[in-house]
Amino acid sequence: MSPSSPALDPRGARRYIGLGPRLRYRLYPLTLLVGVVISLGLPAVFYAAEYALRARTATGDAREFASELAEALSEGPEEGAPSLEGRAAVFRGVVGVFLVGHDAMSVSVLDRAGLPVRGFAHATPGREAWWSIRPVVGSAPLVVRGRALGTVEVAFSQSAIVALSALLLLVSTAAGAGLAAFIYTSALRTATAMDEQIGTLVGSLERSTAESEQLRAAAEESEQNYRELVQGIDAIVWALDVATRGFVFVSRRAEALLGYPVERWIEEPGFWPARIHEGDRERVLGVVKAVMGDGQDREVEYRASAADGRLLWLRDHLHLVQEEAGRPRQLRGLITDVTGHRKTEEALERSREEYRSVVDSIQQVIYRTDARGRWIFLSAAWVEATGFAVEESLGRSFLDFVHPEDRLRHAELFQPLMGGAAGHLGREVRYRTRAGGTRWMEVYARVTTDERGRITGTFGTLTDVTERKQAEEELVSTRERLRHLLASSPAVIHSRQVGDGFGVTFVSENVSRLFGWEAEELLEDPGGWERLVHPDDGPGMVARRALILEEGQQIHEHRLLCRDGAYRWVQDEWRVVRDPAGQPLEVVGTVVDVTDRRQAEEARARLSSAVEQASDSIVITSPEGTIVYVNPAFERATGYSRDEVIGQDLRGLKQAEDGSGFGEAFQPGAARAEPWAGRLTGKRRDGTLTEEEVTLSPVWDANGRLVNRVALLRDVTRERRMEEQLRQSQKMEAVGRLAGGVAHDFNNVLTVITGRCHFLKQRVGGDSTATRDVTLIHDAALRAAALTRQLLAFSRRQVLEMRVLDVNSVVAQMEKMLRRLIGEDIDLVTVPAQDLGCVRADPGQLEQVLLNLIVNARDAMPRGGRITIETASVIGGAEDGPAGSPPGPHTVLAVSDNGCGMDPETLSHIFEPFFTTKGRDRGTGLGLATVYGIVTQSGGHIAVESEPGRGTVFRIYLPRVDEPPDALPASAAGVEARGGRETILLTEDAQELRDLAREVLAQRGYQVLAAADGTAALAVAAQHPGPIHLLLTDVVMPRMSGRELAEELTARHPGLKVLYMSGYTDDAVLRHGVLRSAVAFLQKPFGPGVLARKVREILDAPPAGGQPEAPAAQASGAGGR
């Protein structure tokens, strides 16, 4: 049967038996009373609530109700009501129910194993337990007189059981034996259909009338008791009309529990829902909807506020009462206060959580097993230790997780413990992990027993000691390795006690291999180690030892005596070992032989000192050319600091000529790394360029790998410049020799031409045409003579008349003429220096130098510009002047312009004769060559700086003299020289010039004795009877020079005066062309007037002390000079 069957619905039963309203209302108290008597469960409370609702209209007592019921049944059915058989059919199949709920019988609840469930069985004293059945949906065993009859499908709701049992009881009591027997018989047939053996129970229903009367009396008495029961129950009983959604009944317990009057529940709509905590309302509503939906009883716990503000936890059991059509009629509930229970549960849950948290926080695995060794509890540490989930491990034997090789041993160890042996078990066993590995576990186990002392299982812990086992194994291995390491170590390990003397307590055995001493020797003699320290090092070590406890660590080096008598340098490092409290326990040290290192450091220090103090630049690079070191000489030579160049590429600082191979030496392919030598152009930090000789050498390590390169750089800029100047000088010397030789012969010719022009001009007289022609010839000869003077100037073979000059005065005298020379579009600025000092030079030649430089600057500025003439004094000379200048003070004459400037190629050729950049017909190329020749012949030097677009600066360095300037002689040009009667010995190898000179002098009254060379002159002088007043001789002649002739004649004629003449002179007496004041000299070419004036000057001069000094003539081997 199902719970919804009409036969099981109490209202359906009443309808079928044709009871009127009044009778039905009277039936409810008895229904409730019987339900409480039969089943002291929750349904009795619901029917108690129904009683409270219905009892208000019921009158009479149970006996009166029974009488009315009997009358109704005896009168027969109402029209349209079922027959007696139909009415009795209402109770078919309920015999078993009646018997189950009959208070006179024993009621029990059995589990599925057939065993009574504790707390769910009760029996009437003195009664035999007839049978028991569990009233739930599902299968349950049926037992009669202790004998199992089989399984019966039972599906009765508790409310239906109570209602039908009560009705059956009342009918059987009030209707009499006839109807009751009919009902019993019908019920019996139905019950028999369920199980034939249940018929044995029918006899129990044949009770005597006396027993029925007793039951009726009991029912009457129970009516009053039931009233008191509903109001006295320790719970709120309530009923809510589904249609109106209002409470129709609330027991008085509501006021006592919550403090709200019952009337507010019934009269105020929404009163109670408003008291439910807002956080629980939605959940409560969901439960109510669920009950309304399927009619199943449910419980819900929620919080509600009491009148005094307290928040109580309530448990509400909901039951839905439905009409015969299945429509819900009433929702009933039973509210109990579970605040204390809830708090207890919460406290218990917190306790459990705390316990679980404590257990799970323990790194050890806490476990329990049953008596068969199966896990029944495992803490969370099990998962971390093995990787197996707790759920999959529970119920399995612990041996399933033990490593196969350890299972037998582990089981044997557990056997005595499980057999009742006292104590506990502690062993280390390997356990498997889910990942396939193993973990070492230290197993601790104790047996657990019940109250009778029987073993129920084990309790214990599993501690993961894998790391410890590995550490132990590693420790053993480490000790062995340490023993081997110490034996082969280059360091001696020792320890010392803390306290007096720091006595040695341990020395490693390798001390004998390293120093020759046995460890036992050093341990037996507490102070033996200190006696091995070199006497000079002992005091220092003792002083450091006194501070070891304060410092905690010390490293010092000293010499240690070996058994062979030699001292070795050692590094002794001490460390203090302390306990956890920080107190020193011992001092541990290591002694390492550093003799080789010390020697290497000393050698390295010597090498480093040599490198640091070297005058040449030394650069160390990586194999690829990255600079890693430069010495101080490099910093001085380049102006770069060490920090600026380290990390740069050496090739970026040096420029090699194409094809030199310098750059290729750093290529990876040049692993052969052969040394390289050559010249490079370097750039100083200030931008100036330098010439350097570089030697690049490889550095190899012990394995033959190229690790570095070493570059040795020597600045040869000055040497290179001097070499260039030397080559230039040699080149010009060669050209000068050629030009000088040509000029000498040319001067002889020009002398003849100019002299004959003088005579010719006198002879033509008034012939203007002839005079003009002679004048043109004479001027051309003078221009040719000027050209020869330039040739002699740059070849440094002209004769200079040296004077002490003030350079500022020379510049000032020429300034007006120079301004006219350069034109109005060029500014001329002079910057004379104060206290300039004087120089020794030929004033005419110095003017020529300045004139040539100004003209050269003017030609470099075709669009105008500025020329600056500046004078200055420098002290250093060799340092401050150009390469090759001697030390000492110098006067500087500088001429600068802001013209077009020159490139390096042009700059290297500017002093070469006939080199010009001015184009055809604009220059001879002798201007700067002449400047160079005059300056160098004057003992000075010249330096040039020029860049394209930035102009040019010429600086002339002349040695300074500490003498006052000489007065310049007045010019004698235009003064006609007077003649005389003196005798002159003329010696000239060129006949044309000899004839000219003799004729000029003879015209002026002189007696001239002529000779072609020195030998002839000596013969002429010897034959001449009278005195000879003047020797006029060429310097260079065949067989005998002019100097030799002069020396010979002056020896014979003490008063003889000498006048030398030559086209050039390189005689040593004249200092290679520099005329001394004591030597009379006449430079060819010269005119008749010049010759006459010079002869008269020499003859009129007072005689010099002693014999006159004459120049020595160098025989050229050729005549005509």
Short mmCIF file of C-alpha atoms in Angstrom, two decimals, residues 146-561:
data_model
loop_
_atom_site.label_atom_id
_atom_site.label_comp_id
_atom_site.label_asym_id
_atom_site.label_seq_id
_atom_site.Cartn_x
_atom_site.Cartn_y
_atom_site.Cartn_z
CA GLY A 146 10.98 -14.18 17.71
CA ARG A 147 10.67 -16.20 14.50
CA ALA A 148 11.57 -14.55 11.20
CA LEU A 149 8.72 -14.68 8.68
CA GLY A 150 10.46 -12.92 5.82
CA THR A 151 10.62 -9.42 4.37
CA VAL A 152 7.42 -7.37 3.99
CA GLU A 153 7.22 -4.17 1.95
CA VAL A 154 5.91 -1.52 4.32
CA ALA A 155 4.95 2.01 3.23
CA PHE A 156 2.83 3.46 6.01
CA SER A 157 3.23 6.98 7.22
CA GLN A 158 3.28 7.35 10.96
CA SER A 159 0.22 9.59 10.94
CA ALA A 160 -1.82 7.05 8.98
CA ILE A 161 -0.75 4.24 11.29
CA VAL A 162 -1.87 6.19 14.36
CA ALA A 163 -5.16 7.34 12.88
CA LEU A 164 -6.26 3.95 11.50
CA SER A 165 -5.17 2.05 14.58
CA ALA A 166 -7.20 4.38 16.78
CA LEU A 167 -10.27 4.17 14.56
CA LEU A 168 -10.09 0.41 14.41
CA LEU A 169 -9.87 0.27 18.17
CA LEU A 170 -12.90 2.54 18.68
CA VAL A 171 -15.04 0.71 16.18
CA SER A 172 -14.27 -2.65 17.68
CA THR A 173 -15.05 -1.32 21.10
CA ALA A 174 -18.30 0.57 20.40
CA ALA A 175 -19.90 -1.46 17.64
CA GLY A 176 -20.03 -4.71 19.44
CA ALA A 177 -18.74 -8.08 18.76
CA GLY A 178 -20.68 -8.61 15.55
CA LEU A 179 -19.32 -5.70 13.61
CA ALA A 180 -15.95 -6.13 15.16
CA ALA A 181 -15.88 -9.76 14.14
CA PHE A 182 -16.87 -8.80 10.63
CA ILE A 183 -14.11 -6.20 10.58
CA TYR A 184 -11.64 -8.62 12.04
CA THR A 185 -12.62 -11.26 9.52
CA SER A 186 -12.23 -8.85 6.60
CA ALA A 187 -8.97 -7.59 8.01
CA LEU A 188 -7.82 -11.12 8.52
CA ARG A 189 -8.37 -11.97 4.92
CA THR A 190 -6.40 -8.93 3.91
CA ALA A 191 -3.65 -9.67 6.38
CA THR A 192 -3.52 -13.27 5.26
CA ALA A 193 -2.93 -12.06 1.76
CA MET A 194 0.18 -10.40 3.05
CA ASP A 195 1.41 -13.42 4.88
CA GLU A 196 -0.52 -16.55 5.78
CA GLN A 197 1.28 -16.90 9.07
CA ILE A 198 -0.03 -13.56 10.31
CA GLY A 199 -3.34 -15.20 10.97
CA THR A 200 -1.97 -16.56 14.20
CA LEU A 201 -2.16 -13.03 15.50
CA VAL A 202 -5.93 -12.61 15.01
CA GLY A 203 -6.66 -14.41 18.15
CA SER A 204 -5.10 -11.70 20.10
CA LEU A 205 -7.94 -9.40 19.05
CA GLU A 206 -10.64 -11.46 20.68
CA ARG A 207 -10.78 -9.61 23.85
CA SER A 208 -13.45 -9.67 26.41
CA THR A 209 -16.04 -6.99 26.86
CA ALA A 210 -14.48 -6.10 30.16
CA GLU A 211 -11.22 -5.40 28.47
CA SER A 212 -13.07 -3.15 25.98
CA GLU A 213 -14.73 -1.26 28.79
CA GLN A 214 -11.38 -0.77 30.40
CA LEU A 215 -10.03 0.59 27.17
CA ARG A 216 -12.95 3.00 26.81
CA ALA A 217 -12.40 4.25 30.31
CA ALA A 218 -8.78 4.66 29.58
CA ALA A 219 -9.62 6.63 26.47
CA GLU A 220 -11.83 8.98 28.46
CA GLU A 221 -9.07 9.49 30.94
CA SER A 222 -6.58 10.03 28.16
CA GLU A 223 -8.65 12.83 26.67
CA GLN A 224 -7.88 15.04 29.63
CA ASN A 225 -4.32 13.88 29.76
CA TYR A 226 -3.89 14.70 26.12
CA ARG A 227 -5.05 18.26 26.65
CA GLU A 228 -2.42 18.67 29.30
CA LEU A 229 0.13 16.94 27.09
CA VAL A 230 -0.18 19.41 24.21
CA GLN A 231 0.22 22.44 26.42
CA GLY A 232 2.83 20.86 28.62
CA ILE A 233 5.16 19.63 25.89
CA ASP A 234 8.52 21.47 25.86
CA ALA A 235 8.06 22.70 22.31
CA ILE A 236 5.94 25.14 20.34
CA VAL A 237 3.19 23.34 18.48
CA TRP A 238 1.67 25.35 15.70
CA ALA A 239 -0.67 24.99 12.77
CA LEU A 240 -1.02 27.26 9.77
CA ASP A 241 -3.99 27.36 7.40
CA VAL A 242 -2.63 27.00 3.89
CA ALA A 243 -5.52 28.90 2.31
CA THR A 244 -5.36 31.98 4.57
CA ARG A 245 -1.64 31.72 5.34
CA GLY A 246 -2.49 32.53 8.98
CA PHE A 247 -1.75 30.66 12.16
CA VAL A 248 -4.78 28.80 13.54
CA PHE A 249 -3.05 27.32 16.55
CA VAL A 250 0.08 28.08 18.59
CA SER A 251 0.76 26.40 21.89
CA ARG A 252 1.42 28.41 25.03
CA ARG A 253 5.05 27.32 25.00
CA ALA A 254 5.64 30.06 22.40
CA GLU A 255 5.08 32.76 25.00
CA ALA A 256 7.32 31.09 27.57
CA LEU A 257 10.11 30.42 25.04
CA LEU A 258 10.08 33.59 22.97
CA GLY A 259 8.19 36.08 25.11
CA TYR A 260 5.58 36.91 22.47
CA PRO A 261 1.84 36.48 23.28
CA VAL A 262 0.17 33.68 21.31
CA GLU A 263 -2.44 36.14 20.09
CA ARG A 264 0.19 38.08 18.09
CA TRP A 265 1.04 34.93 16.13
CA ILE A 266 -2.60 34.39 15.20
CA GLU A 267 -3.82 37.99 14.85
CA GLU A 268 -0.81 39.75 13.22
CA PRO A 269 -0.15 38.63 9.64
CA GLY A 270 3.56 38.12 8.96
CA PHE A 271 4.42 38.36 12.63
CA TRP A 272 6.54 35.23 12.88
CA PRO A 273 8.37 35.47 9.52
CA ALA A 274 9.53 38.93 10.57
CA ARG A 275 11.18 37.42 13.65
CA ILE A 276 13.23 35.00 11.61
CA HIS A 277 16.81 36.20 11.03
CA GLU A 278 17.11 37.83 7.64
CA GLY A 279 20.04 35.62 6.80
CA ASP A 280 17.89 32.49 7.24
CA ARG A 281 14.57 33.59 5.75
CA GLU A 282 15.31 32.50 2.20
CA ARG A 283 16.47 29.09 3.37
CA VAL A 284 13.36 28.59 5.59
CA LEU A 285 11.12 29.63 2.72
CA GLY A 286 12.84 27.08 0.51
CA VAL A 287 12.15 24.28 3.00
CA VAL A 288 8.48 25.33 3.33
CA LYS A 289 8.10 25.28 -0.44
CA ALA A 290 9.68 21.85 -0.60
CA VAL A 291 7.20 20.48 1.99
CA MET A 292 4.28 22.11 0.19
CA GLY A 293 5.51 20.60 -3.04
CA ASP A 294 5.95 16.93 -2.20
CA GLY A 295 4.22 16.60 1.18
CA GLN A 296 7.31 15.08 2.82
CA ASP A 297 8.11 16.05 6.40
CA ARG A 298 11.22 18.17 6.81
CA GLU A 299 13.19 19.87 9.52
CA VAL A 300 14.87 23.22 9.31
CA GLU A 301 17.01 25.11 11.78
CA TYR A 302 17.11 28.87 11.83
CA ARG A 303 17.71 31.86 14.01
CA ALA A 304 14.86 33.96 15.44
CA SER A 305 14.78 36.94 17.76
CA ALA A 306 13.03 36.73 21.12
CA ALA A 307 11.09 39.58 22.68
CA ASP A 308 14.02 40.42 24.96
CA GLY A 309 16.39 40.74 21.98
CA ARG A 310 18.08 37.36 22.33
CA LEU A 311 18.83 35.47 19.13
CA LEU A 312 17.79 31.84 19.50
CA TRP A 313 18.47 28.83 17.33
CA LEU A 314 15.19 26.94 16.65
CA ARG A 315 14.52 23.59 15.03
CA ASP A 316 11.14 23.42 13.25
CA HIS A 317 9.67 20.06 12.14
CA LEU A 318 7.23 20.68 9.30
CA HIS A 319 4.31 18.37 8.43
CA LEU A 320 1.76 18.97 5.70
CA VAL A 321 -1.88 17.91 6.19
CA GLN A 322 -3.64 17.27 2.87
CA GLU A 323 -7.28 16.88 1.83
CA GLU A 324 -8.64 13.74 0.17
CA ALA A 325 -7.86 15.21 -3.25
CA GLY A 326 -4.24 15.71 -2.25
CA ARG A 327 -4.61 19.45 -1.82
CA PRO A 328 -2.69 20.89 1.15
CA ARG A 329 -4.94 21.95 3.99
CA GLN A 330 -2.70 22.72 6.94
CA LEU A 331 0.98 23.15 7.57
CA ARG A 332 1.88 22.05 11.05
CA GLY A 333 5.10 22.39 12.93
CA LEU A 334 6.92 21.62 16.10
CA ILE A 335 9.46 24.23 17.20
CA THR A 336 12.08 23.29 19.75
CA ASP A 337 14.78 25.50 21.21
CA VAL A 338 18.15 24.10 20.10
CA THR A 339 20.25 27.11 21.05
CA GLY A 340 22.08 25.23 23.74
CA HIS A 341 22.38 22.16 21.55
CA ARG A 342 23.59 24.30 18.69
CA LYS A 343 26.17 25.98 20.87
CA THR A 344 27.24 22.61 22.10
CA GLU A 345 27.48 21.34 18.53
CA GLU A 346 29.37 24.45 17.47
CA ALA A 347 31.73 24.09 20.39
CA LEU A 348 32.09 20.42 19.59
CA GLU A 349 32.65 21.23 15.92
CA ARG A 350 35.19 23.87 16.86
CA SER A 351 36.86 21.39 19.10
CA ARG A 352 36.88 18.85 16.32
CA GLU A 353 38.22 21.40 13.86
CA GLU A 354 40.87 22.50 16.30
CA TYR A 355 41.76 18.91 16.94
CA ARG A 356 41.85 18.20 13.24
CA SER A 357 43.83 21.38 12.64
CA VAL A 358 46.30 20.43 15.33
CA VAL A 359 46.58 16.91 13.98
CA ASP A 360 46.90 18.11 10.40
CA SER A 361 49.49 20.71 11.35
CA ILE A 362 51.74 18.09 12.84
CA GLN A 363 54.33 17.06 10.31
CA GLN A 364 54.20 13.53 11.56
CA VAL A 365 51.55 11.21 10.17
CA ILE A 366 49.09 10.29 12.95
CA TYR A 367 47.25 7.07 12.28
CA ARG A 368 44.94 4.42 13.74
CA THR A 369 44.45 0.88 12.53
CA ASP A 370 41.98 -1.82 13.43
CA ALA A 371 42.98 -5.18 14.84
CA ARG A 372 43.73 -6.44 11.33
CA GLY A 373 46.14 -3.60 10.55
CA ARG A 374 43.82 -1.64 8.27
CA TRP A 375 43.92 2.14 8.37
CA ILE A 376 40.90 3.70 10.06
CA PHE A 377 42.40 7.16 10.49
CA LEU A 378 45.18 9.10 8.77
CA SER A 379 46.15 12.73 9.29
CA ALA A 380 46.74 15.14 6.41
CA ALA A 381 50.51 14.68 6.67
CA TRP A 382 50.00 11.24 5.03
CA VAL A 383 49.17 12.93 1.73
CA GLU A 384 52.24 15.14 1.85
CA ALA A 385 54.50 12.26 2.83
CA THR A 386 53.33 9.63 0.33
CA GLY A 387 51.12 11.37 -2.20
CA PHE A 388 48.27 8.89 -1.52
CA ALA A 389 44.90 10.45 -0.70
CA VAL A 390 43.50 9.68 2.73
CA GLU A 391 40.21 8.43 1.24
CA GLU A 392 41.87 5.86 -0.97
CA SER A 393 44.11 4.68 1.86
CA LEU A 394 41.51 4.12 4.59
CA GLY A 395 40.41 0.50 4.87
CA ARG A 396 43.61 -0.84 3.35
CA SER A 397 46.34 -2.62 5.26
CA PHE A 398 49.36 -0.61 6.18
CA LEU A 399 51.50 -3.35 4.64
CA ASP A 400 50.11 -2.39 1.23
CA PHE A 401 52.15 0.80 1.47
CA VAL A 402 55.34 -0.64 2.90
CA HIS A 403 58.22 -1.21 0.49
CA PRO A 404 58.14 -4.88 -0.66
CA GLU A 405 61.61 -5.53 0.71
CA ASP A 406 60.57 -4.31 4.17
CA ARG A 407 57.12 -5.91 4.49
CA LEU A 408 58.18 -9.23 5.99
CA ARG A 409 60.49 -7.59 8.52
CA HIS A 410 57.86 -5.01 9.40
CA ALA A 411 55.16 -7.65 9.86
CA GLU A 412 57.46 -9.70 12.08
CA LEU A 413 58.10 -6.69 14.22
CA PHE A 414 54.37 -5.99 14.58
CA GLN A 415 53.48 -9.60 15.44
CA PRO A 416 54.55 -9.51 19.10
CA LEU A 417 52.84 -6.18 19.61
CA MET A 418 49.53 -7.40 18.17
CA GLY A 419 49.92 -10.61 20.19
CA GLY A 420 49.59 -8.65 23.40
CA ALA A 421 53.22 -7.87 24.18
CA ALA A 422 53.59 -4.84 26.38
CA GLY A 423 55.29 -1.64 25.22
CA HIS A 424 55.44 0.03 21.87
CA LEU A 425 57.17 -0.32 18.53
CA GLY A 426 59.68 2.08 17.06
CA ARG A 427 61.31 1.15 13.75
CA GLU A 428 62.50 2.74 10.49
CA VAL A 429 60.77 1.36 7.41
CA ARG A 430 60.55 2.38 3.79
CA TYR A 431 57.09 3.37 2.54
CA ARG A 432 56.06 3.65 -1.08
CA THR A 433 54.85 6.90 -2.62
CA ARG A 434 52.29 7.43 -5.32
CA ALA A 435 55.03 8.79 -7.59
CA GLY A 436 56.84 5.45 -7.40
CA GLY A 437 59.52 6.52 -4.98
CA THR A 438 60.20 5.60 -1.40
CA ARG A 439 60.34 7.53 1.84
CA TRP A 440 61.97 6.39 5.06
CA MET A 441 59.44 6.43 7.92
CA GLU A 442 60.14 6.05 11.60
CA VAL A 443 57.14 4.02 12.81
CA TYR A 444 55.88 4.46 16.38
CA ALA A 445 52.97 2.27 17.42
CA ARG A 446 50.99 1.40 20.54
CA VAL A 447 48.12 -1.05 20.76
CA THR A 448 44.60 0.15 21.61
CA THR A 449 42.20 -1.96 23.71
CA ASP A 450 38.52 -1.90 24.63
CA GLU A 451 37.04 -1.86 28.11
CA ARG A 452 37.64 -5.56 28.43
CA GLY A 453 41.30 -5.23 27.51
CA ARG A 454 40.94 -6.80 24.11
CA ILE A 455 43.24 -5.39 21.37
CA THR A 456 41.23 -3.29 18.94
CA GLY A 457 44.06 -1.95 16.83
CA THR A 458 47.06 0.36 16.97
CA PHE A 459 47.65 4.04 17.36
CA GLY A 460 50.85 5.82 16.47
CA THR A 461 52.84 8.11 14.26
CA LEU A 462 54.88 7.91 11.06
CA THR A 463 57.78 10.35 10.96
CA ASP A 464 59.41 11.06 7.60
CA VAL A 465 63.13 10.62 8.24
CA THR A 466 64.19 10.41 4.61
CA GLU A 467 66.24 13.58 4.83
CA ARG A 468 67.80 12.40 8.07
CA LYS A 469 68.65 9.00 6.57
CA GLN A 470 70.08 10.70 3.52
CA ALA A 471 71.99 13.07 5.78
CA GLU A 472 73.34 10.14 7.78
CA GLU A 473 74.40 8.38 4.62
CA GLU A 474 75.85 11.61 3.32
CA LEU A 475 77.62 12.15 6.63
CA VAL A 476 79.26 8.77 6.39
CA SER A 477 80.21 9.47 2.79
CA THR A 478 81.36 12.96 3.69
CA ARG A 479 83.55 11.73 6.49
CA GLU A 480 85.19 9.29 4.14
CA ARG A 481 85.63 11.93 1.49
CA LEU A 482 86.92 14.38 4.07
CA ARG A 483 89.52 11.89 5.20
CA HIS A 484 90.73 11.47 1.61
CA LEU A 485 90.54 15.20 0.98
CA LEU A 486 92.56 16.04 4.05
CA ALA A 487 95.16 13.50 3.06
CA SER A 488 95.54 15.12 -0.37
CA SER A 489 94.67 18.70 0.59
CA PRO A 490 97.24 21.47 0.21
CA ALA A 491 96.00 22.91 3.50
CA VAL A 492 96.80 21.61 6.98
CA ILE A 493 93.75 21.70 9.26
CA HIS A 494 94.30 22.34 12.95
CA SER A 495 92.23 23.26 15.98
CA ARG A 496 93.19 24.96 19.19
CA GLN A 497 91.67 25.15 22.61
CA VAL A 498 90.29 28.44 23.85
CA GLY A 499 92.26 29.60 26.86
CA ASP A 500 95.82 29.53 28.04
CA GLY A 501 98.33 29.07 25.29
CA PHE A 502 95.79 28.20 22.61
CA GLY A 503 97.21 24.70 22.64
CA VAL A 504 96.87 22.61 19.49
CA THR A 505 94.27 19.85 19.91
CA PHE A 506 94.12 18.53 16.34
CA VAL A 507 96.39 18.52 13.28
CA SER A 508 95.53 16.83 10.00
CA GLU A 509 97.81 14.04 8.86
CA ASN A 510 98.91 15.82 5.67
CA VAL A 511 101.21 18.01 7.79
CA SER A 512 103.87 15.34 7.36
CA ARG A 513 103.60 15.46 3.58
CA LEU A 514 103.64 19.24 3.41
CA PHE A 515 106.11 20.22 6.11
CA GLY A 516 107.75 16.97 7.20
CA TRP A 517 106.38 16.96 10.75
CA GLU A 518 104.23 14.17 12.16
CA ALA A 519 100.88 15.18 13.64
CA GLU A 520 101.68 13.29 16.85
CA GLU A 521 104.81 15.36 17.36
CA LEU A 522 102.86 18.59 17.27
CA LEU A 523 100.09 17.28 19.52
CA GLU A 524 102.44 15.96 22.18
CA ASP A 525 104.20 19.32 22.51
CA PRO A 526 101.52 21.99 23.23
CA GLY A 527 103.85 24.84 22.25
CA GLY A 528 105.60 22.99 19.46
CA TRP A 529 103.73 24.71 16.69
CA GLU A 530 104.68 28.19 17.90
CA ARG A 531 108.36 27.18 18.05
CA LEU A 532 108.22 26.41 14.33
CA VAL A 533 107.31 30.02 13.51
CA HIS A 534 110.18 32.18 12.31
CA PRO A 535 111.52 34.33 15.18
CA ASP A 536 110.88 37.53 13.25
CA ASP A 537 107.23 36.58 12.71
CA GLY A 538 106.44 35.20 16.16
CA PRO A 539 105.68 38.47 18.02
CA GLY A 540 103.24 39.62 15.36
CA MET A 541 101.38 36.32 15.43
CA VAL A 542 101.13 36.41 19.22
CA ALA A 543 99.70 39.94 19.07
CA ARG A 544 97.10 38.90 16.50
CA ARG A 545 96.21 35.80 18.51
CA ALA A 546 95.26 37.98 21.46
CA LEU A 547 92.49 39.57 19.35
CA ILE A 548 91.07 36.41 17.78
CA LEU A 549 88.21 36.00 20.26
CA GLU A 550 87.14 39.59 19.68
CA GLU A 551 87.46 39.60 15.91
CA GLY A 552 86.22 36.06 15.31
CA GLN A 553 88.45 35.55 12.26
CA GLN A 554 92.07 36.28 11.37
CA ILE A 555 94.27 35.68 8.37
CA HIS A 556 98.00 36.20 8.68
CA GLU A 557 101.11 35.06 6.87
CA HIS A 558 104.35 33.98 8.46
CA ARG A 559 107.29 31.69 7.88
CA LEU A 560 107.16 28.14 9.18
CA LEU A 561 110.13 25.85 9.80
#
